[in-house]
GROMACS .gro file of C-alpha atoms in nm:
model
  228
    1MET     CA    1  -0.083  -3.067   1.640
    2ALA     CA    2  -0.096  -2.705   1.547
    3TYR     CA    3   0.158  -2.472   1.661
    4ARG     CA    4   0.029  -2.293   2.006
    5GLY     CA    5   0.296  -2.062   2.083
    6ILE     CA    6   0.203  -1.683   2.152
    7ASP     CA    7   0.463  -1.565   1.918
    8PHE     CA    8   0.197  -1.363   1.708
    9GLU     CA    9   0.263  -1.006   1.764
   10PRO     CA   10  -0.026  -0.801   1.641
   11ILE     CA   11   0.073  -0.504   1.418
   12PHE     CA   12  -0.190  -0.204   1.395
   13ASN     CA   13  -0.250   0.122   1.212
   14ARG     CA   14  -0.132   0.396   1.433
   15SER     CA   15  -0.507   0.473   1.604
   16GLY     CA   16  -0.503   0.118   1.655
   17SER     CA   17  -0.814   0.065   1.483
   18SER     CA   18  -0.720  -0.194   1.234
   19LEU     CA   19  -0.489  -0.504   1.247
   20LYS     CA   20  -0.265  -0.444   0.968
   21GLY     CA   21  -0.003  -0.748   1.005
   22VAL     CA   22   0.172  -0.971   1.245
   23LEU     CA   23   0.526  -1.014   1.354
   24PHE     CA   24   0.667  -1.376   1.385
   25ARG     CA   25   0.857  -1.362   1.675
   26PRO     CA   26   1.075  -1.683   1.712
   27LEU     CA   27   1.271  -1.580   1.414
   28LEU     CA   28   1.399  -1.307   1.604
   29SER     CA   29   1.650  -1.491   1.853
   30ALA     CA   30   1.648  -1.833   1.567
   31SER     CA   31   1.962  -1.993   1.503
   32SER     CA   32   2.059  -2.075   1.157
   33SER     CA   33   1.912  -2.467   1.173
   34GLU     CA   34   1.604  -2.305   1.292
   35VAL     CA   35   1.533  -2.044   1.049
   36LEU     CA   36   1.321  -2.278   0.797
   37ARG     CA   37   1.158  -2.479   1.036
   38TYR     CA   38   1.021  -2.142   1.199
   39CYS     CA   39   0.935  -1.971   0.834
   40MET     CA   40   0.740  -2.316   0.778
   41GLU     CA   41   0.534  -2.241   1.079
   42GLY     CA   42   0.470  -1.874   0.988
   43ILE     CA   43   0.368  -1.956   0.617
   44ASP     CA   44   0.123  -2.260   0.777
   45ALA     CA   45  -0.016  -1.967   1.027
   46ILE     CA   46  -0.111  -1.776   0.702
   47HIS     CA   47  -0.262  -2.061   0.564
   48TYR     CA   48  -0.447  -2.119   0.890
   49TRP     CA   49  -0.560  -1.731   0.894
   50GLN     CA   50  -0.700  -1.759   0.522
   51CYS     CA   51  -0.867  -2.068   0.572
   52SER     CA   52  -1.059  -1.849   0.812
   53ASN     CA   53  -1.098  -1.557   0.550
   54ARG     CA   54  -0.850  -1.341   0.715
   55ILE     CA   55  -0.599  -1.217   0.466
   56ILE     CA   56  -0.309  -1.115   0.719
   57PRO     CA   57   0.050  -1.054   0.581
   58LEU     CA   58   0.318  -1.198   0.804
   59ILE     CA   59   0.681  -1.035   0.873
   60LEU     CA   60   0.921  -1.296   0.885
   61PRO     CA   61   1.261  -1.155   1.065
   62ILE     CA   62   1.562  -1.326   0.943
   63LYS     CA   63   1.956  -1.233   0.985
   64VAL     CA   64   2.112  -1.085   0.709
   65THR     CA   65   2.397  -1.344   0.773
   66ASP     CA   66   2.173  -1.616   0.743
   67LEU     CA   67   2.014  -1.457   0.388
   68LYS     CA   68   2.396  -1.487   0.262
   69ILE     CA   69   2.372  -1.858   0.301
   70ALA     CA   70   2.270  -2.020  -0.007
   71ALA     CA   71   2.091  -2.326   0.107
   72CYS     CA   72   1.905  -2.128   0.328
   73VAL     CA   73   1.756  -1.884   0.079
   74ASP     CA   74   1.708  -2.183  -0.144
   75GLY     CA   75   1.485  -2.371   0.088
   76LEU     CA   76   1.322  -2.049   0.154
   77CYS     CA   77   1.245  -1.987  -0.195
   78ASP     CA   78   1.082  -2.347  -0.197
   79LEU     CA   79   0.860  -2.278   0.101
   80ILE     CA   80   0.739  -1.971  -0.072
   81LEU     CA   81   0.708  -2.118  -0.403
   82ASN     CA   82   0.495  -2.432  -0.254
   83SER     CA   83   0.263  -2.191  -0.050
   84ARG     CA   84   0.102  -2.052  -0.355
   85LEU     CA   85   0.015  -1.722  -0.118
   86PRO     CA   86  -0.071  -1.422  -0.274
   87ILE     CA   87   0.179  -1.156  -0.319
   88GLY     CA   88   0.207  -0.909  -0.026
   89LEU     CA   89   0.159  -1.187   0.274
   90ILE     CA   90   0.487  -1.294   0.314
   91ASN     CA   91   0.734  -1.022   0.407
   92ILE     CA   92   1.077  -1.095   0.541
   93GLY     CA   93   1.238  -0.855   0.764
   94PHE     CA   94   1.625  -0.802   0.776
   95LEU     CA   95   1.792  -0.813   1.094
   96HIS     CA   96   2.174  -0.716   1.181
   97HIS     CA   97   2.214  -0.508   0.891
   98GLN     CA   98   2.564  -0.534   0.720
   99ASP     CA   99   2.771  -0.428   0.393
  100ILE     CA  100   2.584  -0.492   0.053
  101ASP     CA  101   2.799  -0.793  -0.071
  102ASN     CA  102   2.744  -1.025  -0.386
  103GLU     CA  103   2.556  -1.316  -0.167
  104LEU     CA  104   2.305  -1.060  -0.025
  105THR     CA  105   2.221  -0.912  -0.354
  106ALA     CA  106   2.175  -1.268  -0.505
  107ALA     CA  107   1.951  -1.378  -0.220
  108VAL     CA  108   1.706  -1.054  -0.265
  109THR     CA  109   1.698  -1.049  -0.622
  110LYS     CA  110   1.570  -1.440  -0.583
  111LEU     CA  111   1.279  -1.372  -0.319
  112ARG     CA  112   1.193  -1.021  -0.473
  113ARG     CA  113   1.106  -1.232  -0.816
  114LEU     CA  114   0.883  -1.474  -0.605
  115GLY     CA  115   0.706  -1.118  -0.488
  116VAL     CA  116   0.813  -1.142  -0.102
  117LEU     CA  117   0.815  -0.767   0.024
  118PHE     CA  118   1.110  -0.653   0.235
  119HIS     CA  119   1.130  -0.466   0.586
  120ALA     CA  120   1.437  -0.330   0.762
  121LEU     CA  121   1.377  -0.421   1.120
  122GLN     CA  122   1.564  -0.254   1.432
  123PHE     CA  123   1.644   0.063   1.206
  124ASP     CA  124   1.889   0.259   1.393
  125GLY     CA  125   2.024   0.517   1.094
  126ASN     CA  126   2.314   0.310   1.022
  127PRO     CA  127   2.398   0.451   0.676
  128ASN     CA  128   2.450   0.102   0.534
  129THR     CA  129   2.083   0.018   0.633
  130ILE     CA  130   1.964   0.309   0.404
  131LYS     CA  131   2.207   0.228   0.129
  132LEU     CA  132   2.008  -0.159   0.151
  133ILE     CA  133   1.648   0.055   0.169
  134SER     CA  134   1.727   0.248  -0.117
  135GLN     CA  135   1.918   0.031  -0.345
  136PHE     CA  136   1.649  -0.269  -0.283
  137GLN     CA  137   1.345  -0.051  -0.226
  138PHE     CA  138   1.233  -0.197   0.083
  139GLU     CA  139   0.859  -0.190   0.200
  140ALA     CA  140   0.885  -0.069   0.515
  141VAL     CA  141   1.124   0.045   0.808
  142HIS     CA  142   1.084  -0.009   1.185
  143LEU     CA  143   1.175   0.201   1.427
  144ASP     CA  144   1.211   0.126   1.850
  145VAL     CA  145   1.005   0.423   1.979
  146SER     CA  146   1.252   0.379   2.251
  147HIS     CA  147   1.530   0.555   2.057
  148LEU     CA  148   1.286   0.837   1.965
  149ARG     CA  149   1.142   0.931   2.339
  150GLU     CA  150   1.413   1.213   2.365
  151THR     CA  151   1.336   1.385   2.066
  152SER     CA  152   1.577   1.667   2.154
  153SER     CA  153   1.866   1.418   2.153
  154LEU     CA  154   2.115   1.398   1.871
  155SER     CA  155   2.055   1.056   1.791
  156GLY     CA  156   1.677   1.143   1.817
  157THR     CA  157   1.703   1.441   1.559
  158GLN     CA  158   1.874   1.243   1.346
  159LEU     CA  159   1.633   0.957   1.346
  160ILE     CA  160   1.351   1.183   1.302
  161ASP     CA  161   1.525   1.360   0.992
  162GLN     CA  162   1.595   1.000   0.862
  163ILE     CA  163   1.199   0.953   0.894
  164HIS     CA  164   1.146   1.217   0.676
  165LEU     CA  165   1.376   1.095   0.444
  166LEU     CA  166   1.217   0.738   0.392
  167LYS     CA  167   0.864   0.875   0.362
  168LYS     CA  168   0.981   1.079   0.021
  169TRP     CA  169   1.093   0.733  -0.081
  170SER     CA  170   0.778   0.600  -0.018
  171CYS     CA  171   0.890   0.370   0.253
  172LYS     CA  172   0.621   0.294   0.546
  173THR     CA  173   0.732   0.317   0.869
  174TYR     CA  174   0.650   0.107   1.209
  175PHE     CA  175   0.681   0.206   1.556
  176SER     CA  176   0.816  -0.095   1.757
  177ASN     CA  177   0.802  -0.163   2.152
  178VAL     CA  178   0.515   0.121   2.169
  179THR     CA  179   0.482   0.075   2.563
  180PHE     CA  180   0.359   0.443   2.676
  181VAL     CA  181   0.072   0.692   2.556
  182ARG     CA  182   0.320   0.878   2.452
  183ASP     CA  183   0.464   0.678   2.224
  184ASN     CA  184   0.185   0.665   2.040
  185GLU     CA  185   0.132   1.042   2.047
  186LEU     CA  186   0.495   1.077   1.913
  187ALA     CA  187   0.377   0.819   1.614
  188TYR     CA  188   0.086   1.070   1.532
  189GLN     CA  189   0.346   1.382   1.527
  190LEU     CA  190   0.571   1.230   1.292
  191GLY     CA  191   0.315   1.015   1.075
  192ILE     CA  192   0.440   0.709   1.110
  193ASP     CA  193   0.225   0.464   0.975
  194TYR     CA  194   0.162   0.175   1.208
  195CYS     CA  195   0.252   0.067   1.550
  196TYR     CA  196   0.336  -0.248   1.788
  197GLY     CA  197   0.377  -0.320   2.107
  198SER     CA  198   0.221  -0.384   2.470
  199LEU     CA  199   0.015  -0.095   2.442
  200MET     CA  200  -0.130  -0.198   2.133
  201LEU     CA  201  -0.161  -0.555   2.235
  202SER     CA  202   0.071  -0.824   2.337
  203PRO     CA  203   0.176  -1.119   2.145
  204VAL     CA  204  -0.076  -1.395   2.088
  205ASN     CA  205  -0.128  -1.752   1.926
  206ARG     CA  206  -0.236  -1.751   1.573
  207HIS     CA  207  -0.561  -1.892   1.654
  208GLN     CA  208  -0.625  -1.558   1.866
  209ILE     CA  209  -0.516  -1.351   1.577
  210ILE     CA  210  -0.851  -1.484   1.400
  211HIS     CA  211  -1.043  -1.278   1.615
  212ILE     CA  212  -0.831  -0.939   1.626
  213GLN     CA  213  -0.993  -0.624   1.460
  214ASP     CA  214  -0.874  -0.359   1.645
  215SER     CA  215  -0.601  -0.295   1.937
  216ARG     CA  216  -0.661  -0.218   2.351
  217ILE     CA  217  -0.598   0.143   2.264
  218GLY     CA  218  -0.800   0.169   1.930
  219LYS     CA  219  -1.116   0.008   2.139
  220ALA     CA  220  -1.010   0.309   2.469
  221LEU     CA  221  -1.020   0.555   2.191
  222PHE     CA  222  -1.287   0.454   2.010
  223SER     CA  223  -1.513   0.447   2.338
  224ILE     CA  224  -1.377   0.809   2.391
  225GLN     CA  225  -1.482   0.943   2.096
  226THR     CA  226  -1.841   0.799   2.106
  227SER     CA  227  -1.851   0.947   2.417
  228LYS     CA  228  -1.803   1.286   2.362
   0.00000   0.00000   0.00000
């Protein structure tokens, strides 16, 4: 039976005019024993989209503590190898960042050799996370826009400075939890590359992903522009 969960959160460019990827939400709260099963379901979804001529990257959120478990990493490597998917379609989003140690370095090295791209999810400016991003050349960083709504606050100012630093490292930036129009406006002001959240489009099932080209806000912006 096909997986039918409303678990796939669409990610768009900041204008909402183009679908750029998907976040697989069940892994955000998965236990260690569930990680491989959910990763298998996520990879199966990529194949499903590919069969419908949609080449869509998927982000698999995984806790750093799980990436330090050798059996988990070995199982994940087997899933990726057996999938035979093109490089760039399988992305791993790091959750609950910790100090870099030998176990984490070994896991990242194994996965990188398979062409996996890395994202730092729920970025809060933690120095350990910045070190991780720099050392392993992460593809992207995801920031919860709610932390930046008060840009005049000290934490907001610090995060904005770090966004500029990340861009110098050629790191793509994502806004999560985009809920209000002003969140999208802030994405434009800061040059954020991609956005996702209820303003853009709520999570859908894997079949619905096939039919998504742009977001609700993308359609609204397009209709405003064409009516001028």
